[in-house]
PDB file of C-alpha atoms in Angstrom:
ATOM      1  CA  UNK A  98      95.891 128.151 137.267  1.00 70.00           C
ATOM      2  CA  UNK A  99      93.454 128.525 134.380  1.00 78.00           C
ATOM      3  CA  UNK A 100      94.444 129.220 130.785  1.00 82.00           C
ATOM      4  CA  UNK A 101      93.435 132.906 130.986  1.00 84.00           C
ATOM      5  CA  UNK A 102      95.705 133.692 133.935  1.00 88.00           C
ATOM      6  CA  UNK A 103      98.538 131.724 132.366  1.00 90.00           C
ATOM      7  CA  UNK A 104      98.223 133.558 129.026  1.00 90.00           C
ATOM      8  CA  UNK A 105      98.115 137.004 130.660  1.00 93.00           C
ATOM      9  CA  UNK A 106     101.163 136.175 132.784  1.00 95.00           C
ATOM     10  CA  UNK A 107     103.073 134.980 129.707  1.00 96.00           C
ATOM     11  CA  UNK A 108     102.124 138.057 127.674  1.00 96.00           C
ATOM     12  CA  UNK A 109     103.140 140.404 130.509  1.00 97.00           C
ATOM     13  CA  UNK A 110     106.550 138.719 130.685  1.00 97.00           C
ATOM     14  CA  UNK A 111     106.952 139.006 126.911  1.00 97.00           C
ATOM     15  CA  UNK A 112     106.039 142.712 127.041  1.00 97.00           C
ATOM     16  CA  UNK A 113     108.632 143.339 129.744  1.00 97.00           C
ATOM     17  CA  UNK A 114     111.285 141.678 127.585  1.00 97.00           C
ATOM     18  CA  UNK A 115     110.244 143.724 124.554  1.00 97.00           C
ATOM     19  CA  UNK A 116     110.423 146.938 126.611  1.00 96.00           C
ATOM     20  CA  UNK A 117     113.825 146.013 128.037  1.00 97.00           C
ATOM     21  CA  UNK A 118     115.203 145.337 124.560  1.00 97.00           C
ATOM     22  CA  UNK A 119     113.845 148.555 123.072  1.00 97.00           C
ATOM     23  CA  UNK A 120     111.264 146.949 120.789  1.00 97.00           C
ATOM     24  CA  UNK A 121     108.254 149.271 121.015  1.00 96.00           C
ATOM     25  CA  UNK A 122     106.377 147.762 118.054  1.00 97.00           C
ATOM     26  CA  UNK A 123     106.612 144.275 119.545  1.00 97.00           C
ATOM     27  CA  UNK A 124     105.418 145.637 122.909  1.00 96.00           C
ATOM     28  CA  UNK A 125     102.459 147.203 121.099  1.00 97.00           C
ATOM     29  CA  UNK A 126     101.544 143.905 119.415  1.00 97.00           C
ATOM     30  CA  UNK A 127     101.779 142.117 122.745  1.00 96.00           C
ATOM     31  CA  UNK A 128      99.351 144.650 124.240  1.00 96.00           C
ATOM     32  CA  UNK A 129      97.010 143.920 121.331  1.00 96.00           C
ATOM     33  CA  UNK A 130      97.285 140.192 122.078  1.00 95.00           C
ATOM     34  CA  UNK A 131      96.454 140.864 125.728  1.00 94.00           C
ATOM     35  CA  UNK A 132      93.321 142.686 124.596  1.00 93.00           C
ATOM     36  CA  UNK A 133      92.318 139.724 122.441  1.00 92.00           C
ATOM     37  CA  UNK A 134      92.962 137.392 125.349  1.00 90.00           C
ATOM     38  CA  UNK A 135      90.718 139.484 127.577  1.00 91.00           C
ATOM     39  CA  UNK A 136      88.041 139.268 124.875  1.00 90.00           C
ATOM     40  CA  UNK A 137      88.094 135.476 125.181  1.00 84.00           C
ATOM     41  CA  UNK A 138      88.317 135.490 128.960  1.00 85.00           C
ATOM     42  CA  UNK A 139      85.161 133.449 129.573  1.00 82.00           C
ATOM     43  CA  UNK A 140      86.248 130.697 127.183  1.00 80.00           C
ATOM     44  CA  UNK A 141      89.736 130.552 128.637  1.00 78.00           C
ATOM     45  CA  UNK A 142      88.440 130.539 132.224  1.00 78.00           C
ATOM     46  CA  UNK A 143      86.443 127.371 131.479  1.00 75.00           C
ATOM     47  CA  UNK A 144      89.605 125.481 130.546  1.00 67.00           C
ATOM     48  CA  UNK A 145      92.189 124.068 132.895  1.00 63.00           C
ATOM     49  CA  UNK A 146      95.759 123.436 131.696  1.00 56.00           C
ATOM     50  CA  UNK A 147      94.803 123.364 128.028  1.00 56.00           C
ATOM     51  CA  UNK A 148      91.984 120.856 128.368  1.00 61.00           C
ATOM     52  CA  UNK A 149      88.994 121.779 126.268  1.00 60.00           C
ATOM     53  CA  UNK A 150      85.455 120.774 127.131  1.00 60.00           C
ATOM     54  CA  UNK A 151      84.061 118.195 124.728  1.00 57.00           C
ATOM     55  CA  UNK A 152      81.869 119.803 122.109  1.00 58.00           C
ATOM     56  CA  UNK A 153      79.012 118.274 120.203  1.00 59.00           C
ATOM     57  CA  UNK A 154      79.758 117.792 116.538  1.00 62.00           C
ATOM     58  CA  UNK A 155      76.987 119.211 114.411  1.00 67.00           C
ATOM     59  CA  UNK A 156      76.359 117.747 110.991  1.00 65.00           C
ATOM     60  CA  UNK A 157      76.454 120.174 108.102  1.00 64.00           C
ATOM     61  CA  UNK A 158      73.165 120.553 106.287  1.00 55.00           C
TER      62      UNK A 158
END
């Protein structure tokens, strides 16, 4: 399972708990977090189990 699918699954579970406990503002914030997660979908799809691809370090000019 990639990081994107894992994050969405976790956020959906958290939203269900917020709804069950009558916390509409928390449910709203969780929906916002899901939107942010979808915005970074391509980056998260590249990762597997939290492993990031090595990046080149660029020297500051």
